[in-house]
Amino acid sequence: TAIENFLVKKCGEAGKKIHTARSRNDQVLTALRLYEKDALAEMMESTSQLIKKIEAACAKYGKIPMPGFTHTRPAMPTTVATWLGAYAESLKDDQVLLKAVAGMLDQSPLGSAAGYGVPVFEINKKMTAKELGFARVMENPIHAQLSRGKYESSIVHALSQVMLDLNRLSSDLILFSMPQFGYVQLPEGVCTGSSIMPQKKNPDVLELIRAKYHVVVAEEMKLKGIMGNLMTGYHRDVQLTKEPVFTSFDLTAASVEMMGLVVGGMRIDAKACQQAMSPELYATEEAYRLVKKGVPFREAYRQVKSKLGK
């Protein structure tokens, strides 16, 4: 109705013909797909910008050695480039998924009407698909209706993968910026103070990004729950699938932008990282040196462990 009113205002009487050979169903679905295509393209661009900022930080601080962790305990030596670079690589994987989802939904549902096509009229669905910028047409009208909610859950799943990377990077940055670690100095502009403790610089932005991952996952589960158990054809239930998509795009876009500000403004403290490089981190390296000399690995392992008094 909003589209029809807009067209009548813009085009006069001709605008009233927008409903000809169309249903409210396929018009809404087409509008959603156009929004989703644009939003996915914007997400590809924003994640690319974040990747560039991470890679810039790797180029600036990458050679600095730092402890690598397993089981939340110091394990082996690594570098800033290896640590941060892992997130750049993971975001590139996310982009593969975003691109695949964008390719899947790049098909026009216009002309499927309420899910069973249009009687009487001979319509040119390929022409309208081309005019709207879709790569192809959804040929089966029932499939057009079945795709609603299913495609949206795929979109939100792809967004949740981006948010998972931001969630884990947030946890790293929160931990590594603690005074007890001091590897990372967060930009003051993304930290907040305490209402009663003057000394506090809280990483609230990172905590919110970390939490919003779970919100996006919940939106994905909401979508899958709404679409389950529905028989073939349109159901009003699918009206409730719009909001989770809008929410997930908004949260993910804001989180990517804020993480870019954090990464772009943070500083790696080389001295703190170097001080954390305790001799124990090189235990595996020492064991392998013995192996290289012909000592069986288990024996080399025991020798190093005994030497460390462990």
XYZ file of N, CA, C and O in Angstrom, residues 23-218:
784
model
N 0.519 -9.766 -6.409
C -0.111 -9.881 -5.105
C 0.657 -9.019 -4.121
O 1.795 -8.612 -4.382
N 0.040 -8.742 -2.978
C 0.790 -8.102 -1.908
C 2.000 -8.968 -1.538
O 3.072 -8.457 -1.229
N 1.824 -10.285 -1.599
C 2.892 -11.216 -1.212
C 4.164 -11.020 -2.031
O 5.256 -10.856 -1.477
N 4.029 -11.085 -3.360
C 5.260 -11.001 -4.165
C 5.821 -9.587 -4.208
O 7.026 -9.393 -4.382
N 4.956 -8.570 -4.003
C 5.485 -7.203 -3.937
C 6.333 -6.998 -2.679
O 7.428 -6.418 -2.727
N 5.818 -7.479 -1.540
C 6.570 -7.363 -0.285
C 7.865 -8.167 -0.369
O 8.935 -7.713 0.042
N 7.755 -9.374 -0.923
C 8.932 -10.240 -1.027
C 9.996 -9.604 -1.932
O 11.193 -9.661 -1.637
N 9.556 -8.980 -3.018
C 10.502 -8.311 -3.916
C 11.184 -7.139 -3.222
O 12.402 -6.945 -3.330
N 10.402 -6.359 -2.495
C 10.979 -5.224 -1.755
C 12.000 -5.717 -0.727
O 13.070 -5.110 -0.556
N 11.677 -6.814 -0.053
C 12.611 -7.386 0.922
C 13.907 -7.825 0.263
O 15.003 -7.572 0.775
N 13.779 -8.499 -0.872
C 14.973 -8.991 -1.567
C 15.862 -7.827 -2.026
O 17.089 -7.905 -1.954
N 15.249 -6.756 -2.498
C 16.033 -5.586 -2.916
C 16.774 -4.982 -1.717
O 17.950 -4.619 -1.817
N 16.072 -4.884 -0.585
C 16.722 -4.392 0.638
C 17.868 -5.304 1.044
O 18.971 -4.843 1.371
N 17.626 -6.603 1.017
C 18.640 -7.567 1.457
C 19.870 -7.550 0.548
O 21.007 -7.648 1.026
N 19.644 -7.410 -0.757
C 20.779 -7.315 -1.687
C 21.648 -6.105 -1.361
O 22.880 -6.204 -1.299
N 21.007 -4.968 -1.146
C 21.762 -3.749 -0.830
C 22.487 -3.884 0.508
O 23.654 -3.499 0.638
N 21.792 -4.437 1.505
C 22.383 -4.553 2.837
C 23.562 -5.524 2.843
O 24.565 -5.294 3.529
N 23.471 -6.598 2.073
C 24.584 -7.544 1.983
C 25.777 -6.911 1.275
O 26.925 -7.138 1.657
N 25.509 -6.122 0.242
C 26.599 -5.428 -0.451
C 27.301 -4.455 0.496
O 28.539 -4.353 0.505
N 26.524 -3.760 1.309
C 27.107 -2.838 2.294
C 27.916 -3.601 3.338
O 28.980 -3.142 3.781
N 27.435 -4.791 3.730
C 28.159 -5.593 4.714
C 29.481 -6.097 4.135
O 30.503 -6.135 4.853
N 29.494 -6.454 2.862
C 30.742 -6.858 2.217
C 31.750 -5.713 2.254
O 32.932 -5.910 2.548
N 31.277 -4.505 1.984
C 32.165 -3.348 1.969
C 32.667 -3.020 3.372
O 33.863 -2.741 3.559
N 31.787 -3.055 4.359
C 32.204 -2.694 5.722
C 33.159 -3.727 6.306
O 34.116 -3.363 7.004
N 32.944 -5.006 6.007
C 33.889 -6.020 6.489
C 35.231 -5.876 5.769
O 36.280 -6.105 6.371
N 35.201 -5.474 4.507
C 36.460 -5.227 3.782
C 37.249 -4.103 4.441
O 38.478 -4.178 4.567
N 36.548 -3.056 4.876
C 37.214 -1.941 5.544
C 37.818 -2.384 6.873
O 38.928 -1.960 7.234
N 37.090 -3.239 7.600
C 37.621 -3.748 8.875
C 38.850 -4.614 8.630
O 39.846 -4.517 9.365
N 38.794 -5.456 7.609
C 39.954 -6.295 7.268
C 41.170 -5.421 6.982
O 42.282 -5.711 7.433
N 40.978 -4.333 6.244
C 42.093 -3.424 5.929
C 42.680 -2.819 7.195
O 43.900 -2.668 7.321
N 41.837 -2.482 8.158
C 42.332 -1.906 9.413
C 43.104 -2.939 10.224
O 44.127 -2.610 10.844
N 42.628 -4.169 10.216
C 43.351 -5.235 10.920
C 44.698 -5.473 10.244
O 45.731 -5.604 10.915
N 44.697 -5.503 8.921
C 45.950 -5.721 8.191
C 46.918 -4.560 8.391
O 48.147 -4.763 8.440
N 46.380 -3.360 8.526
C 47.245 -2.195 8.795
C 47.887 -2.314 10.175
O 49.072 -1.996 10.350
N 47.122 -2.803 11.152
C 47.676 -3.022 12.490
C 48.739 -4.115 12.459
O 49.770 -4.020 13.143
N 48.508 -5.145 11.643
C 49.507 -6.214 11.488
C 50.796 -5.659 10.877
O 51.901 -6.027 11.297
N 50.651 -4.797 9.888
C 51.830 -4.209 9.243
C 52.606 -3.328 10.213
O 53.847 -3.289 10.181
N 51.910 -2.642 11.104
C 52.547 -1.717 12.041
C 53.180 -2.437 13.229
O 54.290 -2.101 13.662
N 52.455 -3.447 13.754
C 52.900 -4.091 14.996
C 53.230 -5.580 14.824
O 53.591 -6.250 15.792
N 53.084 -6.077 13.618
C 53.099 -7.517 13.383
C 54.306 -8.277 13.884
O 54.198 -9.440 14.291
N 55.495 -7.661 13.871
C 56.719 -8.378 14.243
C 56.900 -8.511 15.756
O 57.799 -9.225 16.210
N 56.052 -7.865 16.514
C 56.179 -7.926 17.978
C 55.834 -9.327 18.463
O 54.744 -9.835 18.165
N 56.719 -9.985 19.209
C 56.399 -11.313 19.742
C 55.425 -11.198 20.908
O 55.424 -10.200 21.637
N 54.606 -12.202 21.086
C 53.656 -12.232 22.197
C 53.328 -13.689 22.530
O 53.532 -14.575 21.689
N 52.843 -13.953 23.720
C 52.478 -15.330 24.067
C 51.241 -15.789 23.293
O 50.297 -15.022 23.089
N 51.273 -17.056 22.879
C 50.080 -17.692 22.357
C 49.462 -18.523 23.472
O 50.184 -19.064 24.313
N 48.141 -18.625 23.488
C 47.453 -19.271 24.602
C 46.684 -20.514 24.158
O 46.105 -20.542 23.068
N 46.677 -21.533 25.016
C 45.727 -22.640 24.912
C 45.185 -22.882 26.316
O 45.905 -22.717 27.305
N 43.923 -23.232 26.404
C 43.269 -23.424 27.706
C 43.391 -22.177 28.594
O 43.468 -22.273 29.824
N 43.465 -21.009 27.942
C 43.629 -19.732 28.656
C 44.916 -19.703 29.472
O 44.993 -19.039 30.517
N 45.921 -20.434 29.029
C 47.227 -20.452 29.688
C 48.299 -20.186 28.636
O 48.158 -20.615 27.476
N 49.402 -19.494 29.016
C 50.490 -19.281 28.058
C 50.992 -20.613 27.514
O 51.216 -21.549 28.287
N 51.151 -20.710 26.185
C 51.454 -21.999 25.575
C 52.729 -21.974 24.733
O 53.689 -22.686 25.020
N 52.743 -21.155 23.686
C 53.880 -21.099 22.766
C 54.042 -19.662 22.264
O 53.091 -18.875 22.314
N 55.217 -19.331 21.749
C 55.404 -17.983 21.200
C 54.592 -17.788 19.920
O 54.402 -18.718 19.144
N 54.117 -16.579 19.739
C 53.502 -16.193 18.464
C 53.843 -14.722 18.229
O 54.705 -14.164 18.887
N 53.191 -14.115 17.278
C 53.425 -12.698 16.991
C 52.087 -11.986 16.872
O 51.037 -12.617 16.684
N 52.136 -10.680 16.949
C 50.927 -9.874 16.774
C 50.315 -10.125 15.395
O 49.095 -10.227 15.243
N 51.171 -10.269 14.382
C 50.668 -10.500 13.019
C 49.910 -11.819 12.925
O 48.875 -11.897 12.247
N 50.407 -12.849 13.601
C 49.725 -14.147 13.560
C 48.415 -14.083 14.311
O 47.391 -14.617 13.852
N 48.444 -13.419 15.470
C 47.213 -13.300 16.277
C 46.148 -12.482 15.550
O 45.051 -12.976 15.269
N 46.457 -11.227 15.218
C 45.459 -10.380 14.569
C 45.130 -10.860 13.161
O 43.977 -10.792 12.715
N 46.152 -11.369 12.457
C 45.936 -11.847 11.093
C 44.918 -12.963 11.012
O 44.237 -13.131 9.989
N 44.805 -13.738 12.104
C 43.816 -14.823 12.125
C 42.402 -14.274 11.955
O 41.558 -14.885 11.288
N 42.146 -13.098 12.534
C 40.815 -12.506 12.419
C 40.574 -11.931 11.029
O 39.443 -11.982 10.513
N 41.603 -11.397 10.403
C 41.458 -10.927 9.026
C 41.112 -12.090 8.104
O 40.218 -11.990 7.255
N 41.815 -13.227 8.294
C 41.549 -14.401 7.455
C 40.136 -14.938 7.703
O 39.437 -15.355 6.775
N 39.727 -14.936 8.964
C 38.401 -15.451 9.300
C 37.300 -14.573 8.717
O 36.274 -15.071 8.219
N 37.498 -13.261 8.740
C 36.523 -12.354 8.133
C 36.443 -12.545 6.622
O 35.371 -12.400 6.021
N 37.553 -12.891 6.008
C 37.531 -13.194 4.575
C 36.701 -14.451 4.309
O 35.983 -14.530 3.297
N 36.780 -15.427 5.201
C 35.912 -16.600 5.088
C 34.446 -16.198 5.215
O 33.581 -16.707 4.484
N 34.166 -15.281 6.134
C 32.791 -14.799 6.305
C 32.285 -14.150 5.022
O 31.103 -14.283 4.670
N 33.171 -13.459 4.334
C 32.774 -12.809 3.088
C 32.397 -13.826 2.007
O 31.523 -13.566 1.188
N 33.052 -14.985 2.026
C 32.673 -16.059 1.095
C 31.228 -16.470 1.346
O 30.429 -16.651 0.412
N 30.874 -16.588 2.627
C 29.510 -16.968 2.995
C 28.516 -15.867 2.640
O 27.438 -16.139 2.090
N 28.867 -14.621 2.929
C 27.990 -13.494 2.579
C 27.738 -13.438 1.069
O 26.615 -13.209 0.620
N 28.807 -13.662 0.303
C 28.689 -13.631 -1.158
C 27.807 -14.766 -1.661
O 27.002 -14.581 -2.583
N 27.939 -15.953 -1.043
C 27.124 -17.100 -1.451
C 25.649 -16.840 -1.174
O 24.783 -17.134 -2.015
N 25.347 -16.279 -0.010
C 23.955 -15.969 0.332
C 23.406 -14.904 -0.614
O 22.267 -15.003 -1.086
N 24.222 -13.884 -0.911
C 23.786 -12.841 -1.839
C 23.482 -13.419 -3.213
O 22.500 -13.035 -3.863
N 24.300 -14.364 -3.657
C 24.062 -15.004 -4.947
C 22.796 -15.835 -4.955
O 22.062 -15.873 -5.951
N 22.514 -16.499 -3.829
C 21.316 -17.331 -3.736
C 20.040 -16.506 -3.843
O 19.088 -16.890 -4.541
N 20.016 -15.355 -3.186
C 18.763 -14.585 -3.177
C 18.665 -13.574 -4.317
O 17.689 -12.837 -4.407
N 19.650 -13.568 -5.213
C 19.630 -12.632 -6.331
C 18.727 -13.147 -7.444
O 19.139 -13.349 -8.576
N 17.461 -13.375 -7.111
C 16.469 -13.833 -8.087
C 15.131 -13.187 -7.758
O 14.739 -13.103 -6.602
N 14.460 -12.733 -8.779
C 13.245 -11.952 -8.601
C 12.024 -12.837 -8.359
O 11.729 -13.726 -9.159
N 11.288 -12.572 -7.256
C 10.043 -13.317 -7.010
C 8.824 -12.638 -7.627
O 7.715 -13.171 -7.540
N 9.033 -11.456 -8.253
C 7.895 -10.703 -8.778
C 7.216 -11.494 -9.901
O 7.864 -11.932 -10.844
N 5.914 -11.663 -9.785
C 5.160 -12.463 -10.752
C 4.696 -13.781 -10.177
O 3.873 -14.479 -10.774
N 5.210 -14.124 -8.998
C 4.759 -15.357 -8.342
C 3.430 -15.144 -7.630
O 2.773 -16.091 -7.217
N 3.032 -13.869 -7.488
C 1.768 -13.476 -6.845
C 1.689 -14.074 -5.438
O 2.621 -13.946 -4.662
N 0.598 -14.754 -5.123
C 0.423 -15.299 -3.774
C 1.031 -16.686 -3.644
O 0.816 -17.375 -2.647
N 1.766 -17.093 -4.674
C 2.436 -18.386 -4.604
C 1.972 -19.381 -5.659
O 2.497 -20.497 -5.729
N 1.026 -18.954 -6.499
C 0.520 -19.872 -7.518
C 0.435 -19.217 -8.892
O -0.316 -19.654 -9.774
N 1.252 -18.164 -9.068
C 1.310 -17.520 -10.367
C 0.128 -16.604 -10.627
O -0.707 -16.365 -9.754
N 0.051 -16.112 -11.853
C -0.982 -15.135 -12.242
C -1.840 -15.734 -13.355
O -1.314 -16.091 -14.415
N -3.150 -15.856 -13.146
C -4.024 -16.345 -14.222
C -4.341 -15.248 -15.233
O -4.169 -14.055 -14.938
N -4.765 -15.638 -16.418
C -5.260 -14.751 -17.482
C -4.132 -13.959 -18.162
O -3.956 -14.029 -19.372
N -3.335 -13.224 -17.380
C -2.324 -12.352 -17.961
C -1.076 -13.136 -18.375
O -0.642 -14.055 -17.686
N -0.497 -12.731 -19.484
C 0.823 -13.208 -19.885
C 1.824 -12.142 -19.447
O 1.819 -11.029 -19.987
N 2.641 -12.455 -18.461
C 3.559 -11.447 -17.937
C 5.005 -11.825 -18.263
O 5.331 -13.000 -18.435
N 5.840 -10.814 -18.340
C 7.253 -11.015 -18.679
C 8.087 -10.827 -17.408
O 8.543 -9.727 -17.092
N 8.256 -11.925 -16.668
C 8.982 -11.858 -15.392
C 10.466 -11.550 -15.598
O 11.094 -10.921 -14.749
N 11.005 -11.972 -16.725
C 12.424 -11.719 -16.979
C 12.688 -10.232 -17.194
O 13.732 -9.711 -16.801
N 11.734 -9.567 -17.825
C 11.894 -8.135 -18.056
C 11.907 -7.369 -16.736
O 12.775 -6.532 -16.503
N 10.945 -7.680 -15.850
C 10.905 -6.965 -14.566
C 12.121 -7.315 -13.707
O 12.650 -6.456 -12.996
N 12.574 -8.563 -13.794
C 13.774 -8.961 -13.044
C 14.979 -8.138 -13.495
O 15.769 -7.647 -12.667
N 15.114 -7.972 -14.787
C 16.229 -7.201 -15.336
C 16.137 -5.738 -14.920
O 17.135 -5.117 -14.532
N 14.928 -5.173 -15.012
C 14.739 -3.770 -14.639
C 15.077 -3.527 -13.166
O 15.578 -2.460 -12.802
N 14.803 -4.514 -12.337
C 15.043 -4.378 -10.894
C 16.467 -4.752 -10.494
O 16.839 -4.610 -9.337
N 17.249 -5.251 -11.461
C 18.643 -5.569 -11.170
C 18.885 -6.959 -10.617
O 19.957 -7.223 -10.044
N 17.922 -7.854 -10.772
C 18.118 -9.239 -10.339
C 18.832 -10.029 -11.427
O 18.658 -9.781 -12.624
N 19.600 -11.021 -11.002
C 20.353 -11.836 -11.952
C 19.458 -12.812 -12.699
O 19.740 -13.180 -13.840
N 18.367 -13.240 -12.052
C 17.494 -14.244 -12.665
C 16.113 -14.189 -12.012
O 15.883 -13.401 -11.105
N 15.236 -15.077 -12.478
C 13.848 -15.127 -12.010
C 13.642 -16.371 -11.165
O 14.239 -17.423 -11.426
N 12.796 -16.263 -10.158
C 12.337 -17.453 -9.428
C 11.204 -18.061 -10.255
O 10.094 -17.535 -10.287
N 11.504 -19.142 -10.933
C 10.538 -19.700 -11.881
C 9.343 -20.352 -11.192
O 8.211 -20.223 -11.633
N 9.588 -21.069 -10.116
C 8.507 -21.790 -9.429
C 7.852 -20.867 -8.407
O 8.496 -20.435 -7.452
N 6.565 -20.556 -8.583
C 5.930 -19.578 -7.692
C 5.803 -20.061 -6.246
O 5.849 -19.254 -5.320
N 5.645 -21.361 -6.063
C 5.564 -21.884 -4.695
C 6.924 -21.739 -4.008
O 7.011 -21.388 -2.830
N 7.976 -21.994 -4.775
C 9.326 -21.837 -4.218
C 9.553 -20.412 -3.727
O 10.228 -20.186 -2.715
N 8.991 -19.431 -4.446
C 9.139 -18.037 -4.024
C 8.593 -17.843 -2.614
O 9.209 -17.175 -1.778
N 7.440 -18.450 -2.341
C 6.857 -18.332 -0.999
C 7.642 -19.141 0.028
O 7.853 -18.693 1.155
N 8.103 -20.326 -0.360
C 8.864 -21.161 0.577
C 10.209 -20.524 0.930
O 10.777 -20.803 1.988
N 10.713 -19.674 0.033
C 12.021 -19.050 0.289
C 11.948 -17.993 1.379
O 12.965 -17.653 1.994
N 10.769 -17.481 1.617
C 10.637 -16.405 2.605
C 10.832 -16.966 4.015
O 10.166 -17.914 4.424
N 11.758 -16.422 4.709
C 12.120 -16.948 6.021
C 13.318 -17.855 5.931
O 14.253 -17.749 6.722
N 13.315 -18.751 4.936
C 14.474 -19.634 4.736
C 15.686 -18.822 4.296
O 16.787 -18.971 4.841
N 15.497 -17.973 3.298
C 16.598 -17.124 2.840
C 17.039 -16.174 3.959
O 18.226 -15.917 4.142
N 16.060 -15.676 4.694
C 16.377 -14.744 5.771
C 17.210 -15.418 6.871
O 18.131 -14.804 7.418
N 16.901 -16.671 7.168
C 17.701 -17.367 8.179
C 19.122 -17.611 7.683
O 20.077 -17.590 8.466
N 19.275 -17.808 6.368
C 20.615 -17.951 5.793
C 21.388 -16.637 5.894
O 22.591 -16.633 6.187
N 20.698 -15.527 5.645
C 21.339 -14.218 5.777
C 21.824 -13.998 7.199
O 22.982 -13.622 7.433
N 20.937 -14.247 8.163
C 21.283 -13.990 9.559
C 22.366 -14.958 10.032
O 23.218 -14.592 10.851
N 22.376 -16.168 9.490
C 23.462 -17.088 9.832
C 24.806 -16.523 9.364
O 25.799 -16.569 10.107
N 24.833 -15.997 8.144
C 26.076 -15.393 7.636
C 26.495 -14.212 8.507
O 27.675 -14.045 8.829
N 25.533 -13.406 8.921
C 25.838 -12.277 9.800
C 26.350 -12.763 11.156
O 27.244 -12.146 11.756
N 25.797 -13.875 11.624
C 26.233 -14.401 12.925
C 27.684 -14.862 12.879
O 28.385 -14.829 13.899
N 28.154 -15.282 11.707
C 29.555 -15.676 11.580
C 30.484 -14.464 11.685
O 31.560 -14.533 12.286
N 30.048 -13.346 11.106
C 30.796 -12.096 11.273
C 30.820 -11.720 12.750
O 31.867 -11.386 13.325
N 29.661 -11.808 13.392
C 29.562 -11.439 14.805
C 30.363 -12.389 15.696
O 30.881 -11.968 16.734
N 30.475 -13.648 15.304
C 31.286 -14.587 16.084
C 32.742 -14.149 16.102
O 33.406 -14.174 17.143
N 33.251 -13.728 14.949
C 34.634 -13.243 14.897
C 34.805 -11.992 15.752
O 35.804 -11.852 16.470
N 33.828 -11.085 15.682
C 33.920 -9.875 16.493
C 33.806 -10.196 17.971
O 34.463 -9.564 18.815
N 32.987 -11.179 18.298
C 32.826 -11.621 19.681
C 34.155 -12.115 20.247
O 34.586 -11.717 21.341
N 34.838 -12.955 19.493
C 36.086 -13.541 19.986
C 37.223 -12.523 20.000
O 38.051 -12.511 20.924
N 37.259 -11.646 19.004
C 38.260 -10.582 19.011
C 38.022 -9.646 20.194
O 38.979 -9.181 20.834
N 36.750 -9.383 20.494
C 36.427 -8.557 21.657
C 36.961 -9.187 22.937
O 37.548 -8.495 23.786
N 36.759 -10.478 23.085
C 37.251 -11.164 24.280
C 38.768 -11.066 24.390
O 39.313 -10.831 25.477
N 39.457 -11.240 23.266
C 40.922 -11.098 23.256
C 41.338 -9.701 23.692
O 42.220 -9.529 24.535
N 40.708 -8.700 23.097
C 41.105 -7.319 23.366
C 40.784 -6.909 24.804
O 41.540 -6.158 25.426
N 39.666 -7.398 25.325
C 39.326 -7.122 26.727
C 40.389 -7.715 27.648
O 40.879 -7.057 28.578
N 40.764 -8.961 27.371
C 41.768 -9.628 28.202
C 43.139 -8.988 28.051
O 43.798 -8.644 29.042
N 43.582 -8.799 26.824
C 44.939 -8.303 26.581
C 45.117 -6.838 26.964
O 46.248 -6.364 27.106
N 44.012 -6.107 27.130
C 44.118 -4.706 27.548
C 43.992 -4.546 29.060
O 44.102 -3.422 29.570
N 43.759 -5.645 29.782
C 43.757 -5.566 31.250
C 45.129 -5.094 31.737
O 46.156 -5.467 31.152
N 45.176 -4.295 32.793
C 46.474 -3.842 33.315
C 47.424 -4.992 33.624
O 48.642 -4.857 33.478
N 46.882 -6.148 34.028
C 47.725 -7.306 34.343
C 48.431 -7.856 33.109
O 49.446 -8.549 33.232
N 47.882 -7.591 31.934
C 48.508 -7.999 30.678
C 49.199 -6.804 30.028
O 50.409 -6.809 29.812
N 48.399 -5.830 29.643
C 48.953 -4.610 29.069
C 49.478 -4.742 27.658
O 50.173 -3.841 27.170
N 49.149 -5.833 26.958
C 49.638 -5.985 25.586
C 49.031 -4.924 24.672
O 49.669 -4.475 23.719
N 47.759 -4.584 24.937
C 47.010 -3.675 24.068
C 46.583 -2.444 24.865
O 46.102 -2.568 26.000
N 46.748 -1.288 24.271
C 46.231 -0.045 24.829
C 45.052 0.391 23.966
O 45.225 0.708 22.795
N 43.857 0.352 24.528
C 42.661 0.715 23.770
C 42.563 2.233 23.623
O 42.974 2.973 24.517
N 42.004 2.706 22.497
C 41.806 4.152 22.350
C 40.821 4.667 23.391
O 39.794 4.043 23.644
N 41.143 5.781 23.999
C 40.305 6.309 25.084
C 38.895 6.619 24.613
O 37.935 6.540 25.384
N 38.759 6.959 23.348
C 37.448 7.320 22.823
C 36.426 6.203 22.825
O 35.225 6.462 22.710
N 36.884 4.952 22.948
C 35.932 3.831 22.960
C 35.801 3.232 24.357
O 35.163 2.194 24.528
N 36.406 3.878 25.348
C 36.312 3.411 26.727
C 35.432 4.372 27.532
O 35.313 5.549 27.197
N 34.843 3.851 28.585
C 34.010 4.689 29.443
C 34.541 4.626 30.870
O 35.262 3.700 31.242
N 34.148 5.611 31.665
C 34.554 5.640 33.062
C 33.496 5.037 33.956
O 32.397 4.683 33.525
N 33.854 4.912 35.210
C 32.920 4.429 36.227
C 32.219 5.610 36.872
O 32.775 6.709 36.958
N 31.000 5.373 37.353
C 30.261 6.449 38.010
C 30.812 6.751 39.401
O 30.579 7.842 39.930
N 31.555 5.801 40.000
C 32.077 6.046 41.349
C 33.578 5.779 41.485
O 34.180 6.166 42.479
N 34.193 5.133 40.488
C 35.619 4.801 40.594
C 36.402 5.608 39.572
O 36.397 5.298 38.375
N 37.070 6.653 39.993
C 37.718 7.600 39.062
C 38.787 6.976 38.179
O 39.078 7.506 37.112
N 39.384 5.866 38.624
C 40.521 5.306 37.896
C 40.112 4.413 36.718
O 40.952 4.029 35.914
N 38.825 4.101 36.596
C 38.391 3.072 35.653
C 38.355 3.559 34.208
O 37.954 4.672 33.914
N 38.783 2.676 33.302
C 38.617 2.845 31.849
C 38.034 1.531 31.342
O 38.747 0.566 31.130
N 36.745 1.517 31.190
C 36.043 0.267 30.897
C 35.884 0.029 29.392
O 35.541 0.951 28.649
N 36.094 -1.222 28.942
C 35.948 -1.538 27.509
C 34.499 -1.855 27.144
O 34.190 -2.902 26.590
N 33.591 -0.920 27.478
C 32.158 -1.178 27.287
C 31.793 -1.531 25.853
O 30.944 -2.392 25.606
N 32.410 -0.841 24.898
C 32.090 -1.097 23.487
C 32.368 -2.556 23.130
O 31.545 -3.222 22.491
N 33.506 -3.060 23.577
C 33.861 -4.447 23.280
C 32.934 -5.420 24.004
O 32.589 -6.474 23.458
N 32.522 -5.066 25.195
C 31.593 -5.931 25.926
C 30.244 -5.998 25.221
O 29.611 -7.062 25.153
N 29.799 -4.860 24.684
C 28.522 -4.845 23.971
C 28.604 -5.625 22.656
O 27.679 -6.359 22.298
N 29.720 -5.466 21.936
C 29.901 -6.238 20.700
C 29.888 -7.729 21.019
O 29.242 -8.527 20.328
N 30.594 -8.094 22.081
C 30.647 -9.508 22.490
C 29.240 -10.041 22.777
O 28.890 -11.152 22.379
N 28.427 -9.240 23.445
C 27.079 -9.673 23.791
C 26.142 -9.703 22.584
O 25.257 -10.564 22.493
N 26.356 -8.774 21.654
C 25.434 -8.678 20.515
C 25.540 -9.880 19.576
O 24.606 -10.162 18.813
N 26.666 -10.589 19.631
C 26.749 -11.838 18.879
C 25.607 -12.769 19.283
O 24.939 -13.369 18.436
N 25.372 -12.869 20.581
C 24.330 -13.768 21.082
C 22.942 -13.292 20.684
O 22.040 -14.104 20.461
N 22.773 -11.970 20.562
C 21.489 -11.434 20.103
C 21.238 -11.847 18.654
O 20.132 -12.278 18.298
N 22.263 -11.755 17.807
C 22.101 -12.122 16.395
C 21.831 -13.625 16.262
O 20.978 -14.041 15.465
N 22.524 -14.445 17.040
C 22.258 -15.891 17.020
C 20.818 -16.159 17.445
O 20.128 -17.018 16.861
N 20.332 -15.425 18.435
C 18.946 -15.598 18.882
C 17.962 -15.224 17.772
O 16.925 -15.881 17.595
